[in-house]
Short mmCIF file of C-alpha atoms in Angstrom, two decimals:
data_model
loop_
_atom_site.label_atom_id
_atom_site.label_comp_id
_atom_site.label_asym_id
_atom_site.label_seq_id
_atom_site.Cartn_x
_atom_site.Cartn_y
_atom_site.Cartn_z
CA UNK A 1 -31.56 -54.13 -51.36
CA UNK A 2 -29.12 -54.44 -48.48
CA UNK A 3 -26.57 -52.84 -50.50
CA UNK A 4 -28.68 -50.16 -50.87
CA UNK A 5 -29.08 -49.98 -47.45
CA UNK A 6 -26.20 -49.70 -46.16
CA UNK A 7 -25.38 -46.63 -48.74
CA UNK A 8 -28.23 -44.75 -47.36
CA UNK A 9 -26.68 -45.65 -43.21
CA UNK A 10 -23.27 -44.61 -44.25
CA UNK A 11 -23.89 -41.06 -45.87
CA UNK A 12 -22.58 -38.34 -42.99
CA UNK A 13 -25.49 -36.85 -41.43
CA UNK A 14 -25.53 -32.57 -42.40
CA UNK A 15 -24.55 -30.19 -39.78
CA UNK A 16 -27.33 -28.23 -38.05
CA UNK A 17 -27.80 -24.79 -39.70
CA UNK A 18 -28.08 -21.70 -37.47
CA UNK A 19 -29.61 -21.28 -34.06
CA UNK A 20 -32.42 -22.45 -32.47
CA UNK A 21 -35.05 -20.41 -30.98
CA UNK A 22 -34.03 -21.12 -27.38
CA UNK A 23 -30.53 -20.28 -28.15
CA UNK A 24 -31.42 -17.02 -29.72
CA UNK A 25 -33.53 -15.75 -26.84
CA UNK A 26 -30.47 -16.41 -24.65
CA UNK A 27 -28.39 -14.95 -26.43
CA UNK A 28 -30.28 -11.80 -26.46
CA UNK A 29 -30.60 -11.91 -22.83
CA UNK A 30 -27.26 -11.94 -22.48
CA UNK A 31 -26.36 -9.53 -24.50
CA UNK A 32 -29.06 -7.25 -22.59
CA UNK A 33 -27.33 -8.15 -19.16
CA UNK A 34 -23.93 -6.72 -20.11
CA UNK A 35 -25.47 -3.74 -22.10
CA UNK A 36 -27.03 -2.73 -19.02
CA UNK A 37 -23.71 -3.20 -16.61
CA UNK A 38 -22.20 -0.87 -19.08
CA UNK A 39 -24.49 1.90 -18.91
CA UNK A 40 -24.84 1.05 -15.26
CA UNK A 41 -20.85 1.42 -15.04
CA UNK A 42 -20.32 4.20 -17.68
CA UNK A 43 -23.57 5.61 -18.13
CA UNK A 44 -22.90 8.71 -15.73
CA UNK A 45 -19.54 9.15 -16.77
CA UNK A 46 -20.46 9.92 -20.80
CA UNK A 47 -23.32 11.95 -19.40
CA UNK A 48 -20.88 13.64 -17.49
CA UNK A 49 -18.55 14.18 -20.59
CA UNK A 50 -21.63 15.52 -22.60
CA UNK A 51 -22.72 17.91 -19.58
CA UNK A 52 -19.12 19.35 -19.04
CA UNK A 53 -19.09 20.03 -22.77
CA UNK A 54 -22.51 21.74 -22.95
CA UNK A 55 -20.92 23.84 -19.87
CA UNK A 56 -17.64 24.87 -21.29
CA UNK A 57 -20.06 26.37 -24.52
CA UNK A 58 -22.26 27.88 -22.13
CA UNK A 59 -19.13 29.34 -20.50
CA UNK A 60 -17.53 30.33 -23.78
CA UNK A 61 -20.70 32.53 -25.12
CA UNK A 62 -21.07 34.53 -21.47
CA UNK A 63 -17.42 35.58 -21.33
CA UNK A 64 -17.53 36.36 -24.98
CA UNK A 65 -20.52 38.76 -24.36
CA UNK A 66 -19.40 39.70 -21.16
CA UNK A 67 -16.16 40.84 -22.44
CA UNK A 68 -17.36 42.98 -25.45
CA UNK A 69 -19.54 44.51 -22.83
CA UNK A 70 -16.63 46.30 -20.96
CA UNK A 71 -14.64 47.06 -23.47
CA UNK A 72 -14.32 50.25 -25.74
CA UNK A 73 -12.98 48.87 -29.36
CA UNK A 74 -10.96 51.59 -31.72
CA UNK A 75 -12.94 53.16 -34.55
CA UNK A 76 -17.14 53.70 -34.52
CA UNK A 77 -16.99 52.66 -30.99
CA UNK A 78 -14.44 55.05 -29.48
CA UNK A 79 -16.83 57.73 -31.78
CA UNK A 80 -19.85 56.78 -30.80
CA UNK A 81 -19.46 56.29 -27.19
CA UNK A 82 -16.97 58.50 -24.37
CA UNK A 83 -16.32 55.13 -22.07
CA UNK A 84 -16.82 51.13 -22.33
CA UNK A 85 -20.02 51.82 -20.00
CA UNK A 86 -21.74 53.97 -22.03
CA UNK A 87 -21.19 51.73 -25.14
CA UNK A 88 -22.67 48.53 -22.45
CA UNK A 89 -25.70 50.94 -21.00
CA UNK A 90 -26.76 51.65 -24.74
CA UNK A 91 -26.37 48.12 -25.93
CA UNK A 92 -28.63 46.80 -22.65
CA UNK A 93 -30.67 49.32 -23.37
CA UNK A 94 -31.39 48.67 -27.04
CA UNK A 95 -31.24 44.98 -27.02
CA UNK A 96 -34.44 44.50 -25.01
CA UNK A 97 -36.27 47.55 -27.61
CA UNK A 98 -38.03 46.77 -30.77
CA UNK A 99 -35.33 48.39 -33.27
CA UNK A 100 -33.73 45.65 -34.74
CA UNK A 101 -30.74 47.71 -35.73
CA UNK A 102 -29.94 47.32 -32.11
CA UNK A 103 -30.34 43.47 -32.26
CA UNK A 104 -27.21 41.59 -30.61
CA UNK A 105 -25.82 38.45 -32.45
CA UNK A 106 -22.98 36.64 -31.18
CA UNK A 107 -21.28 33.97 -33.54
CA UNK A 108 -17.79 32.80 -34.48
CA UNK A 109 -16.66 33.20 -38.06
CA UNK A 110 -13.32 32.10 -40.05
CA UNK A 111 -10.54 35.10 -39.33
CA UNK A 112 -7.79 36.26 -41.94
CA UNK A 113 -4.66 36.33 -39.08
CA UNK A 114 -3.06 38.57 -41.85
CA UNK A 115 -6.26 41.02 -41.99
CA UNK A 116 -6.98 42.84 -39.19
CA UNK A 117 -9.93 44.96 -38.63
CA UNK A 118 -9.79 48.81 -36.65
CA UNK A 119 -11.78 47.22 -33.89
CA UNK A 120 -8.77 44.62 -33.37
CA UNK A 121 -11.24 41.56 -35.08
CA UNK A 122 -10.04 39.66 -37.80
CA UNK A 123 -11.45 40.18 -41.47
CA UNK A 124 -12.91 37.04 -42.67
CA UNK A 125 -10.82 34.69 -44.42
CA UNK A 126 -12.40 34.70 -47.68
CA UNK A 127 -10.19 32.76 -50.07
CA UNK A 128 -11.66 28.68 -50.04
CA UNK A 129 -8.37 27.28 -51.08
CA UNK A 130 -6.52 28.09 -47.55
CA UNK A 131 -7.95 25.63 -45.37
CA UNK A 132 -5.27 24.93 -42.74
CA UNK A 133 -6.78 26.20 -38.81
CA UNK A 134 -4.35 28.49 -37.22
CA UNK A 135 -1.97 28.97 -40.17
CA UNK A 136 -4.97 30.10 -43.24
CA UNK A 137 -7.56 31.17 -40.73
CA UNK A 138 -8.57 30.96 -37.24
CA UNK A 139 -12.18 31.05 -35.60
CA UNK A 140 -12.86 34.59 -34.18
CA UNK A 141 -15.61 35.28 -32.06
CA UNK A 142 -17.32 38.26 -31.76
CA UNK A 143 -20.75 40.16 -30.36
CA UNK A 144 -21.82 42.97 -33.34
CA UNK A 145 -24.82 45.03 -33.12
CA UNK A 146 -26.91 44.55 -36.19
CA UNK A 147 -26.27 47.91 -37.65
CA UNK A 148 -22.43 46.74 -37.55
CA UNK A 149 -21.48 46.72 -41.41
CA UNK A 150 -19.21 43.76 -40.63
CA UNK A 151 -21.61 41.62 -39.95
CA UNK A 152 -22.84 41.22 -43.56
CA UNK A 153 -19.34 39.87 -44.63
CA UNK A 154 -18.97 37.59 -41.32
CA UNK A 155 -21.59 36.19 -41.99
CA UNK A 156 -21.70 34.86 -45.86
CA UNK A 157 -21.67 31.65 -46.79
CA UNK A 158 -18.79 29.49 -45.87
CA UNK A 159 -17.52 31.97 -43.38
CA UNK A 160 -19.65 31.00 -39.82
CA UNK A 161 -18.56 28.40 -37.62
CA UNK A 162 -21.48 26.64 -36.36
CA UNK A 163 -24.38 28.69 -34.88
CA UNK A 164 -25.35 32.48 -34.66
CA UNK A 165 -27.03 33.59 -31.55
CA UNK A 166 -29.30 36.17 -30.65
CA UNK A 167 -28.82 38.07 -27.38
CA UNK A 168 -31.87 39.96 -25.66
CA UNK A 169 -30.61 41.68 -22.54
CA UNK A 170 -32.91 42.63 -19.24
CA UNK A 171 -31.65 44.73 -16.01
CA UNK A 172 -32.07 42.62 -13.05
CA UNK A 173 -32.52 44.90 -9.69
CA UNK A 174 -32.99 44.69 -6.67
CA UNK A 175 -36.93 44.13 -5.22
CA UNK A 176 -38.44 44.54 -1.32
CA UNK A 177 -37.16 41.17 -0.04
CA UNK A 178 -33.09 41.69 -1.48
CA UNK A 179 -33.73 39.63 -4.22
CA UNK A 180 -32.64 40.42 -8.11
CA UNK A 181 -35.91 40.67 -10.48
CA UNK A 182 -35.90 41.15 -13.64
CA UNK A 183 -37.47 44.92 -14.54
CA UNK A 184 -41.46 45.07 -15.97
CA UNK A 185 -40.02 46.76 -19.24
CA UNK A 186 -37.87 45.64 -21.93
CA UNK A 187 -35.51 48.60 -23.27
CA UNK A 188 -35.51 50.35 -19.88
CA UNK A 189 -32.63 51.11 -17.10
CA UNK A 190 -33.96 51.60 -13.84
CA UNK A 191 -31.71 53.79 -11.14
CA UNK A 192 -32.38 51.83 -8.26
CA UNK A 193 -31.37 54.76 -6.23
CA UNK A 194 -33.79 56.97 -7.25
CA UNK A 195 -36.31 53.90 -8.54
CA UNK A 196 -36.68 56.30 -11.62
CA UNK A 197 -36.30 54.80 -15.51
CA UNK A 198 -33.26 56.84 -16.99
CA UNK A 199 -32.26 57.72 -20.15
CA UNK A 200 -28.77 58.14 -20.43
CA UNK A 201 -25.69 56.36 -18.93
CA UNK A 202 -25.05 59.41 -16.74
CA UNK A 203 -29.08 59.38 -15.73
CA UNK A 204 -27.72 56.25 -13.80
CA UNK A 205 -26.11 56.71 -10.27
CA UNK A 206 -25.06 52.84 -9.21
CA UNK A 207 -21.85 51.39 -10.19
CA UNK A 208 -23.00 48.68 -11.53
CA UNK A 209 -25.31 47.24 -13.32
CA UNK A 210 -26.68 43.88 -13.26
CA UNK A 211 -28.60 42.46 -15.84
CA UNK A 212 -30.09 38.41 -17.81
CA UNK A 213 -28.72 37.77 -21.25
CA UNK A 214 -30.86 35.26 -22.94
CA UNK A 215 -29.29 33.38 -25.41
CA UNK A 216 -31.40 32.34 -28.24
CA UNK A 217 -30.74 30.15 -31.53
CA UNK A 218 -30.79 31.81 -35.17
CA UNK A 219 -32.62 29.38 -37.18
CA UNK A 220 -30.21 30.60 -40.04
CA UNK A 221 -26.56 31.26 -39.72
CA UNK A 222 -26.44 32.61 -42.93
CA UNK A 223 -27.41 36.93 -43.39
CA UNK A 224 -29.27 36.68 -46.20
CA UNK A 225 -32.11 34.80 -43.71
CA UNK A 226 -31.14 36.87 -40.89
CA UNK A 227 -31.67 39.86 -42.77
CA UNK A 228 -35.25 38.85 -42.40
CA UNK A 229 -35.55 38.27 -38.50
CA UNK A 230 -38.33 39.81 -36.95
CA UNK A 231 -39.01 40.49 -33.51
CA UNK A 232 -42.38 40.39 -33.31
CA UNK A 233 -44.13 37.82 -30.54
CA UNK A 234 -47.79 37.25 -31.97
CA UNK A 235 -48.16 34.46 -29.81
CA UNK A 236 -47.00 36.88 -26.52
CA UNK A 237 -45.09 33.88 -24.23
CA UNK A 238 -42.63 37.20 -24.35
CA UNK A 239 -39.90 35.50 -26.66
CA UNK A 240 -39.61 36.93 -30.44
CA UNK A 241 -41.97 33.99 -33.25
CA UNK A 242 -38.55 33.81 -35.16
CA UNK A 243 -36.22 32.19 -32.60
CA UNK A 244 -39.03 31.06 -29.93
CA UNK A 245 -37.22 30.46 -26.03
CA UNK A 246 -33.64 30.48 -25.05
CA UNK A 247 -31.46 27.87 -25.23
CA UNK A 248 -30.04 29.33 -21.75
CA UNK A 249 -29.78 32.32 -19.86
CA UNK A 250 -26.99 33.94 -17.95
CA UNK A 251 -27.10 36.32 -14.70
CA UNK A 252 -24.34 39.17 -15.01
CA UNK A 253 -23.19 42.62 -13.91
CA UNK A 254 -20.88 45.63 -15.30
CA UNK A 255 -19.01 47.98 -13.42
CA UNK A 256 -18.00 51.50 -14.32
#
């Protein structure tokens, strides 16, 4: 019996497996304290990051629009229209009506560098075996009309880069108190010289001509879904069902 005994006191006692409860709680706790100096610490500085981003694509799709707006491209354009202001006056005009051949869409789409269109755009890139950016294809962005017959093409599938906007545009003038407000009607141009709603580009006296682009998110990038965008607001918060508000909106002016 005291052999036995002294077996069982000399077997090695088994280490202690895992944590205890008190040791887990601290643990946590510490790893809360330094999860909260880093946010404390670095916290603004990725919010930062993430609002300089959202900024530079805010930036990006105003110039864009802004740019196609005073310019006069070679082909249909330079038909259609006798100076970049008329071609910007018809487009404000229409974008705000209920013809959705007049619709504005603004998107970026994968550009043949070896195709070029009359306008000066690039034709879409549509062989899938050239994949290499800036030597197979590179990302053109562009503002089309809906009644564009490029648009059909830029858009199929495989050919967008990331999202397809809609653009509604409003004249801002001036009211009473020298403030900009935006005009009562969609689809009109006010002279604010003669406070009269005008009809044609030469109809309006000013030099320029301010108006608010809202920019509003496609559900669909793709043109077989866009082909089916309405305009209709049923639910009258003055935004079209299909897209609902703006993601932003953008004060600018055109001059003759």
């Amino acid at each position: 019996m005291k052999y036995l005994y002294s077996m069982h006191r000399s077997q090695p006692r088994r280490g202690r497996q895992g944590f205890t409860l008190v040791e887990t709680v601290i643990a946590m706790g510490i790893i809360t304290i330094m999860i909260t100096a880093f946010l404390a610490a670095f916290g603004p500085a990725v919010q930062g990051i993430r609002k300089s981003m959202s900024a530079k694509e805010v930036k990006r799709l105003a110039t864009t629009l802004e740019y196609e707006l005073s310019v006069l491209r070679a082909g249909d354009e330079a038909t259609d229209y006798a100076t970049s202001f008329e071609k910007a006056y018809e487009w404000i005009k229409g974008s705000g009506g209920a013809d959705k051949e007049d619709v504005i869409l603004l998107y970026q789409y994968r550009g043949d560098p070896a195709s070029v269109h009359e306008d000066g755009t690039l034709e879409p890139q549509t062989d899938r075996a050239k994949q290499i950016p800036g030597e197979d294809y590179v990302v053109q962005s562009v503002v089309r009309r809906w009644d564009d017959s490029k648009v059909e093409d830029e858009l199929a599938l495989g050919m967008v880069v990331g999202r397809v906007f809609y653009v509604r545009i409003n004249q801002l003038i001036f009211n009473d108190d020298g403030e900009l407000e935006l005009t009562d009607q969609l689809g009109q141009i006010i002279d604010p010289t003669t406070d009269t709603v005008t009809s044609t580009d030469t109809d309006y006296l000013e030099a320029v001509l301010t108006f608010q682009a809202e920019f509003y998110v496609m559900k669909s990038s793709l043109y077989a879904a866009i082909e089916n965008f309405s305009l209709t607001d049923d639910d009258g918060d003055g935004h079209p069902d299909a897209v609902g508000k703006p993601v932003f909106t953008r004060n600018m002016a055109i001059r003759r």
